[in-house]
Coordinates of C-alpha atoms in Angstrom, one line a residue:
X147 CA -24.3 -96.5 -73.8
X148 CA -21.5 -98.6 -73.2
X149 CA -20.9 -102.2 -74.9
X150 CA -21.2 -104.8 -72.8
X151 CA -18.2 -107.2 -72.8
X152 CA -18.8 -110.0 -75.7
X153 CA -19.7 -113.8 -74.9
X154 CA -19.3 -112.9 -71.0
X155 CA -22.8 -115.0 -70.7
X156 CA -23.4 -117.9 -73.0
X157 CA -26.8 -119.4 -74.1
X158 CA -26.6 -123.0 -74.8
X159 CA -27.0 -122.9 -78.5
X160 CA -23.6 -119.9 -78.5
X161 CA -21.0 -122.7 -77.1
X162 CA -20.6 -123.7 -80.2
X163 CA -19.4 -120.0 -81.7
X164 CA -17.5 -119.8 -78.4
X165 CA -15.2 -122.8 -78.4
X166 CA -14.5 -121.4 -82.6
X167 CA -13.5 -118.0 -80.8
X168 CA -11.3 -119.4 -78.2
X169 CA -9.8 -121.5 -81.1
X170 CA -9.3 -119.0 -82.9
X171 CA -7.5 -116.9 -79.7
X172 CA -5.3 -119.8 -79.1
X173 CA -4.0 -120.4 -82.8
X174 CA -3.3 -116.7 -82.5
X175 CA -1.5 -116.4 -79.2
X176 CA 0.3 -119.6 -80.5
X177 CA 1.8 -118.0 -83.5
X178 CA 2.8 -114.9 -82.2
X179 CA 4.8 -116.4 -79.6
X180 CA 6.5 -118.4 -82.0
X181 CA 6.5 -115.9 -85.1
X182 CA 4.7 -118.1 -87.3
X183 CA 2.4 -116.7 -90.3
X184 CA -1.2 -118.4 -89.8
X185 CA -3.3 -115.2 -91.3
X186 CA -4.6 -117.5 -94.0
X187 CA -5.9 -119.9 -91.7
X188 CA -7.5 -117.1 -89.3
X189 CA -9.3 -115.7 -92.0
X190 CA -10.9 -119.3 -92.8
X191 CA -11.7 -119.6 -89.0
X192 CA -12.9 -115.9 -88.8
X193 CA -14.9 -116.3 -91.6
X194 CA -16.3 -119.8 -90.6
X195 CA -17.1 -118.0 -87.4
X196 CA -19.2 -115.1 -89.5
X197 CA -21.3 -118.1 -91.3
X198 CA -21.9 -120.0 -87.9
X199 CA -23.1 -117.0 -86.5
X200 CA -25.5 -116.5 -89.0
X201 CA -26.5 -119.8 -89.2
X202 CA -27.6 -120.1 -85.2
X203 CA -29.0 -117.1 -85.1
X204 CA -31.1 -117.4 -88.4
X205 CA -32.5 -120.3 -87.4
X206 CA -33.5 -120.1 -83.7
X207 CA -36.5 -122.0 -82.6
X208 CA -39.2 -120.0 -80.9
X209 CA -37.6 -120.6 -77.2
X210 CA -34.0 -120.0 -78.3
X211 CA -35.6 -116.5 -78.9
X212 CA -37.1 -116.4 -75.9
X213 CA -34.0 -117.1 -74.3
X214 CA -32.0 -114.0 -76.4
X215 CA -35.3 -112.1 -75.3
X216 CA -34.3 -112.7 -71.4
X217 CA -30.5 -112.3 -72.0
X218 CA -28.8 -110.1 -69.2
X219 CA -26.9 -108.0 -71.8
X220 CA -29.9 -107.3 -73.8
X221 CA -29.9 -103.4 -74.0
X222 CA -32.8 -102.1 -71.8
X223 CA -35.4 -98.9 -71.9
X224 CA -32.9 -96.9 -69.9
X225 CA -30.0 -98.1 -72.4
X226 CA -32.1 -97.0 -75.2
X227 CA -32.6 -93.7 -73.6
X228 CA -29.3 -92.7 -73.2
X229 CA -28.1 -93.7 -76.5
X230 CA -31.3 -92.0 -78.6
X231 CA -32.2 -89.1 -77.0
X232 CA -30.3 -85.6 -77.0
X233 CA -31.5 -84.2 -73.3
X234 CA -33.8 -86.7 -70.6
X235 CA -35.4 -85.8 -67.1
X236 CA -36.3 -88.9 -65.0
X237 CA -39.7 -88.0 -63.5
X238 CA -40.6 -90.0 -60.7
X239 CA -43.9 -91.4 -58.3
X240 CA -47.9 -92.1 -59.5
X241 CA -49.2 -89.1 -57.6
X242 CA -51.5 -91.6 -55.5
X243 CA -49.8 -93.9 -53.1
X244 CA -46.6 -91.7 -52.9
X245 CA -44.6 -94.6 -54.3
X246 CA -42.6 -94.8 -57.3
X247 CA -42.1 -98.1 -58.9
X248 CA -38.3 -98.5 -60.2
X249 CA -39.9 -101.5 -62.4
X250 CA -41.3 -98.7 -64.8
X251 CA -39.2 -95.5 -65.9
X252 CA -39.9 -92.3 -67.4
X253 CA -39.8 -89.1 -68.4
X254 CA -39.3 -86.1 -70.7
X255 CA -36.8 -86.3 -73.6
X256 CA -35.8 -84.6 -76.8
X257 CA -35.6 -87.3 -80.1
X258 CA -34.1 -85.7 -82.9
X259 CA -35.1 -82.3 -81.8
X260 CA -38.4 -83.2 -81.1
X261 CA -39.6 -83.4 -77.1
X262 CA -41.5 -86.8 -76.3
X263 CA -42.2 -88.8 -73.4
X264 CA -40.6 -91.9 -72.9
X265 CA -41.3 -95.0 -71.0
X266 CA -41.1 -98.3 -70.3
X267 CA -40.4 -101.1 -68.1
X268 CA -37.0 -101.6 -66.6
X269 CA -35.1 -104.7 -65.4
X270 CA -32.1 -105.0 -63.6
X271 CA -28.6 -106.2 -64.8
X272 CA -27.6 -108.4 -62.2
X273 CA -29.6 -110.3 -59.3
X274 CA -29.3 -107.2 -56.7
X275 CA -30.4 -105.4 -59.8
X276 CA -33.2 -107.2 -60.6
X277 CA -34.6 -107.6 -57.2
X278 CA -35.0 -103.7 -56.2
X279 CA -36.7 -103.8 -59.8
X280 CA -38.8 -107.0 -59.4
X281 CA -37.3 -108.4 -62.6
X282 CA -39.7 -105.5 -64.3
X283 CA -42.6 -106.9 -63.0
X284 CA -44.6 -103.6 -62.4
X285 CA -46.5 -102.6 -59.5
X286 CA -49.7 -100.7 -59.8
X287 CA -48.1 -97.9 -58.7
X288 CA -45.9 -98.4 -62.1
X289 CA -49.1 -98.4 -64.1
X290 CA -50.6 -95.2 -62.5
X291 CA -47.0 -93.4 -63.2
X292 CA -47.4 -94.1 -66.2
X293 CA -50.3 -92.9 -66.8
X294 CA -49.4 -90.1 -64.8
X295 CA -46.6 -89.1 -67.8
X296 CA -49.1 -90.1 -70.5
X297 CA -51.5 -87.7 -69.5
X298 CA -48.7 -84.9 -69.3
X299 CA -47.6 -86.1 -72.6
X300 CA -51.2 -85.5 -73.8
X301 CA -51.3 -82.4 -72.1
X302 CA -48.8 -80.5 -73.8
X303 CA -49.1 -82.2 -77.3
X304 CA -45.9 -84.6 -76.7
X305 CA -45.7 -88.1 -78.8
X306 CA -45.5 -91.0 -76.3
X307 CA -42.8 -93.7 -77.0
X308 CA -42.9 -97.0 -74.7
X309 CA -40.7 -99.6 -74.7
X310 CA -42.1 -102.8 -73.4
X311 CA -39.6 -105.5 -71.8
X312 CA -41.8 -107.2 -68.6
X313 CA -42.6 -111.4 -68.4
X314 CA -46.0 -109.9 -66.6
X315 CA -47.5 -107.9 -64.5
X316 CA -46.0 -107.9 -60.8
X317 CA -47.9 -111.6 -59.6
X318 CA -47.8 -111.0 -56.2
X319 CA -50.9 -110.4 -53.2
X320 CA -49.7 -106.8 -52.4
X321 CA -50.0 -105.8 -56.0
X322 CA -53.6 -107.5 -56.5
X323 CA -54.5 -105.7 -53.2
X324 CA -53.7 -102.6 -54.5
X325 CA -55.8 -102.7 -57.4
X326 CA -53.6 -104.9 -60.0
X327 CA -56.2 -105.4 -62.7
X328 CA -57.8 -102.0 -62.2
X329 CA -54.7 -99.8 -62.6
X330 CA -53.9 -101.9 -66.3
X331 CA -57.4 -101.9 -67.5
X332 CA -57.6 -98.0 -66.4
X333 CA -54.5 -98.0 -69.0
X334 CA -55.7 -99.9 -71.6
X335 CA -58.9 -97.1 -71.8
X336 CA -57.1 -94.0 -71.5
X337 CA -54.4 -94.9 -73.8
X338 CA -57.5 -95.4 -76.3
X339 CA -58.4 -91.1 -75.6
X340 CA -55.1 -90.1 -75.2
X341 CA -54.6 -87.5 -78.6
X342 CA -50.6 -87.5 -79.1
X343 CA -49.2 -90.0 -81.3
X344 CA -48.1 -93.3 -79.0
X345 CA -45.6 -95.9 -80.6
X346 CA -44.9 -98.9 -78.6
X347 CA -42.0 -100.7 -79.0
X348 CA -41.4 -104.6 -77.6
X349 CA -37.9 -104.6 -77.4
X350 CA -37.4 -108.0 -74.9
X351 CA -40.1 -109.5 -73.3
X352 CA -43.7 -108.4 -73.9
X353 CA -45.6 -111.1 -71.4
X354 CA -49.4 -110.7 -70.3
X355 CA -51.1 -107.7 -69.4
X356 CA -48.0 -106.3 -68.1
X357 CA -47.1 -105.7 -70.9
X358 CA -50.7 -104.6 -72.8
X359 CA -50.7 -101.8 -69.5
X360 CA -48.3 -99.5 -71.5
X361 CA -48.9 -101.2 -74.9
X362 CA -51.9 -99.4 -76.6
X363 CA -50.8 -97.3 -79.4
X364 CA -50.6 -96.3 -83.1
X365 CA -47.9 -97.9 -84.4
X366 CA -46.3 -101.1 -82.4
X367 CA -42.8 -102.1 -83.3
X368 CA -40.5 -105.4 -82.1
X369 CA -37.4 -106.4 -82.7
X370 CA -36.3 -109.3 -84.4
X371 CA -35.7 -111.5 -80.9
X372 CA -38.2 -110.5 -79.1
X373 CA -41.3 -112.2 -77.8
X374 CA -44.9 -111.0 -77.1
X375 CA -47.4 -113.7 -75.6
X376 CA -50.6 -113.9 -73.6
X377 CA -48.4 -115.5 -70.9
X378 CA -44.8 -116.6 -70.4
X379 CA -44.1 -119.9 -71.8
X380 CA -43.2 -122.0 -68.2
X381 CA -46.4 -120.4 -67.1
X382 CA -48.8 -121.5 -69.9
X383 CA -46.6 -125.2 -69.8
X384 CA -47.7 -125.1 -65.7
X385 CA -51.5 -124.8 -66.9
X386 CA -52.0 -126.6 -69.9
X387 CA -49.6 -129.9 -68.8
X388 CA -49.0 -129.2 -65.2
X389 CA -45.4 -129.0 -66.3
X390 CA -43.0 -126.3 -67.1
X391 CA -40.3 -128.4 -68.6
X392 CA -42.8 -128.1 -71.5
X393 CA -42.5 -124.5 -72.5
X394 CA -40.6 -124.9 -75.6
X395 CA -43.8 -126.6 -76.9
X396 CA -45.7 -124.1 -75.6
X397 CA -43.3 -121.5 -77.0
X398 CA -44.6 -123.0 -80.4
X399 CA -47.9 -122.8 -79.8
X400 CA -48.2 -119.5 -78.7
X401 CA -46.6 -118.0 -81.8
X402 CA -44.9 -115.3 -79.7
X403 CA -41.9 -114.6 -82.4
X404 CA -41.9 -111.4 -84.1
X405 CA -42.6 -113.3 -88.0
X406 CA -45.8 -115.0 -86.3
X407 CA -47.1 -111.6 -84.9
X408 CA -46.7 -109.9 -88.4
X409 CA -48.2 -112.8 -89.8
X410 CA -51.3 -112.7 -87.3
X411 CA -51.5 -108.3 -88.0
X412 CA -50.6 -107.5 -84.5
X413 CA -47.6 -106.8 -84.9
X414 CA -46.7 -104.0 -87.3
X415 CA -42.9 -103.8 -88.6
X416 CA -40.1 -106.2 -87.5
X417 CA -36.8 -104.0 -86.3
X418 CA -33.7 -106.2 -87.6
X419 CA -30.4 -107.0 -85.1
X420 CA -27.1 -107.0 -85.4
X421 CA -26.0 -110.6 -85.8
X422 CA -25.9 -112.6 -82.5
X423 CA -28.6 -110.3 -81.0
X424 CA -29.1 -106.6 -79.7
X425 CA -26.7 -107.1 -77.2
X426 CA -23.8 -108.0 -79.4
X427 CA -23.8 -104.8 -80.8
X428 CA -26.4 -102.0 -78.6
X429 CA -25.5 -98.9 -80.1
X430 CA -25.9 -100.4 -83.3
X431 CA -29.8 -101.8 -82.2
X432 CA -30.1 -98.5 -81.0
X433 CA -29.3 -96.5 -83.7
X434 CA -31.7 -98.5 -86.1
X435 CA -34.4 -98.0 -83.2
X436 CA -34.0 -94.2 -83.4
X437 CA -34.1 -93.9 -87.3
X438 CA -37.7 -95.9 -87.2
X439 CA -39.4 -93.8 -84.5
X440 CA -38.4 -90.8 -86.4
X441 CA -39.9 -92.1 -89.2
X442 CA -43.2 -92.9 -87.6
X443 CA -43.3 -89.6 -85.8
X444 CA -43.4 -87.9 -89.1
X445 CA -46.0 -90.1 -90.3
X446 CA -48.3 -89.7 -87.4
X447 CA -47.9 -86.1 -86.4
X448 CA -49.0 -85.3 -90.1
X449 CA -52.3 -87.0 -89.1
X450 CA -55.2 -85.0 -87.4
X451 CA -55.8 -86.3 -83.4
X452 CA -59.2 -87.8 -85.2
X453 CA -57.4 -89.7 -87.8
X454 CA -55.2 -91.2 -85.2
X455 CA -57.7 -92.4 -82.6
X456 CA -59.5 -93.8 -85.3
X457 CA -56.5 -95.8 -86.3
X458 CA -55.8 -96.8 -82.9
X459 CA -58.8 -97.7 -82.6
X460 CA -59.5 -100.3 -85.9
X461 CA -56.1 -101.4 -85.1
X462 CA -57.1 -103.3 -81.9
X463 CA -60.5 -104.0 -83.3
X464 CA -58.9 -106.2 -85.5
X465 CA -56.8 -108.2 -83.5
X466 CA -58.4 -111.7 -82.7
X467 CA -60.6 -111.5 -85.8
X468 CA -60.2 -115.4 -87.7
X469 CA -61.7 -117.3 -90.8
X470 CA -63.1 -120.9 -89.9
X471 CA -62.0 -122.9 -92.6
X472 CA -64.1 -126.4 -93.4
X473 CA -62.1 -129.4 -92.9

């Protein structure tokens, strides 16, 4: 997986970090051309840049995170193929309509010598990208491929790995037509039976049911700046006030951070990034990725296919439960 080019696309809250880099470029371009010995004062800049770094980024509001979330550079589920697995073949179409949905990929691959299946949803790196991918907005075609791999996964005893990175479900007529809600709920059930050990992993955006359709599982992972909500922020702004420009509020509310989600028992283990985000340093994200899913396939596989639908299944049960408190 290549590294993408550093600060090439700038959140508002990086400028800051930016202008102390291009500071930092011009004292050193400044010095060389006149042979004049500024290390000293680099390393102050340098290490002023570390501490800033860590400062932003320690202390991002729930939006800000949504925003890291949504960056373009954020390593996606076929980046994170390519830099975990040792072989992967790409399988293709739902076996219904005859279409295959490039929003959700798939396929076979071999993890640490083990085979799996691996899927998620995939968006695109640039707006040409994104479009032929409808921003990972699956189809229900994208559902019933998925599915479609599951079951093989199932079939001939393969763990399932998903990786989950959609706002929601694809919105538009053509989609409800063909059977939107059906296709996801038809999911969420049959992930329930499925046998094989599943571990879902939110490693962007995890918005609505788009992202529950591949999202039922044993173990469910998300790194640090990622988000998982009932509904995109602007969209539960749009309902509540009638007014996007309120999402950051809503962002609070919602409690879609990674801490809140632990906190709440959906959520269960936080994967740390590299400073600045997963897309400041990929292979790095992707190597601490790899090294937890190996763990939790150990764990699981030593269970018995009863013990782990049973788990699955008290997991989910549990989600929503809450303690009135008297005033």
């Amino acid at each position: 997986m290549a590294t993408p080019e550093r600060r090439t696309i700038l959140l508002d809250f990086e400028k800051p970090l930016a202008e102390l880099d291009a500071r930092i470029a011009q004292i050193r371009e400044l010095a060389e051309e006149n042979e004049v010995d500024v290390s000293d004062q680099i390393r102050q800049l340098e290490a002023r840049a570390v501490q800033l770094r860590q400062e932003i980024f320690g202390s991002l509001t729930p939006f800000q995170r949504l925003q890291v979330a949504r960056h373009p550079r954020r390593p996606s589920t076929l980046d994170y193929i390519q830099a975990m697995t040792d072989e992967w073949i790409e399988m293709h179409g739902d076996r219904s309509t005859g279409t295959d949905d490039p929003a959700i990929v798939g396929g076979v691959a071999r993890l640490g010598g083990r085979p799996v299946v691996m899927l998620g949803h995939q968006k695109g790196r640039d707006t040409k990208d994104n479009i032929a991918r409808n921003f990972g907005m699956a189809s229900p075609g994208g559902y019933r491929k998925a599915i479609r791999l599951m079951n093989h996964a199932n079939r001939f005893g393969m763990p399932i790995l998903t990786f989950i990175d959609t706002p929601a479900a694809d919105p538009r007529a053509e989609a409800e037509r063909l059977g939107q809600g059906e296709a996801i709920a038809y999911n969420l059930r049959e992930m329930f039976r499925l046998e094989v050990p599943i571990i879902c992993t939110v490693i962007g955006e995890g918005g609505s049911g788009g992202a529950l359709g591949i999202g039922v599982g044993d173990r469910l992972l998300m790194f640090e700046h990622s988000i998982y909500c009932v509904a995109p922020p602007e969209a539960c702004a749009a309902i509540l006030w009638r007014d996007a420009s309120n999402a950051p509020q809503a962002a609070e509310a919602l409690k879609i951070t990674a801490p809140d989600l632990v906190e709440l028992g959906i959520v269960d283990q936080v994967l740390p990034e590299p400073v600045g985000g997963a897309h400041s340093d990929p292979l790095e994200t992707a190597s601490t990725l790899k090294r937890t899913l190996l763990d939790y396939l150990d764990e699981l596989c030593a269970m018995s296919n009863h013990q782990r639908r049973a788990l699955r299944y008290q997991k989910f049960r549990k989600i929503g439960m809450f303690v009135e408190v008297p005033a």
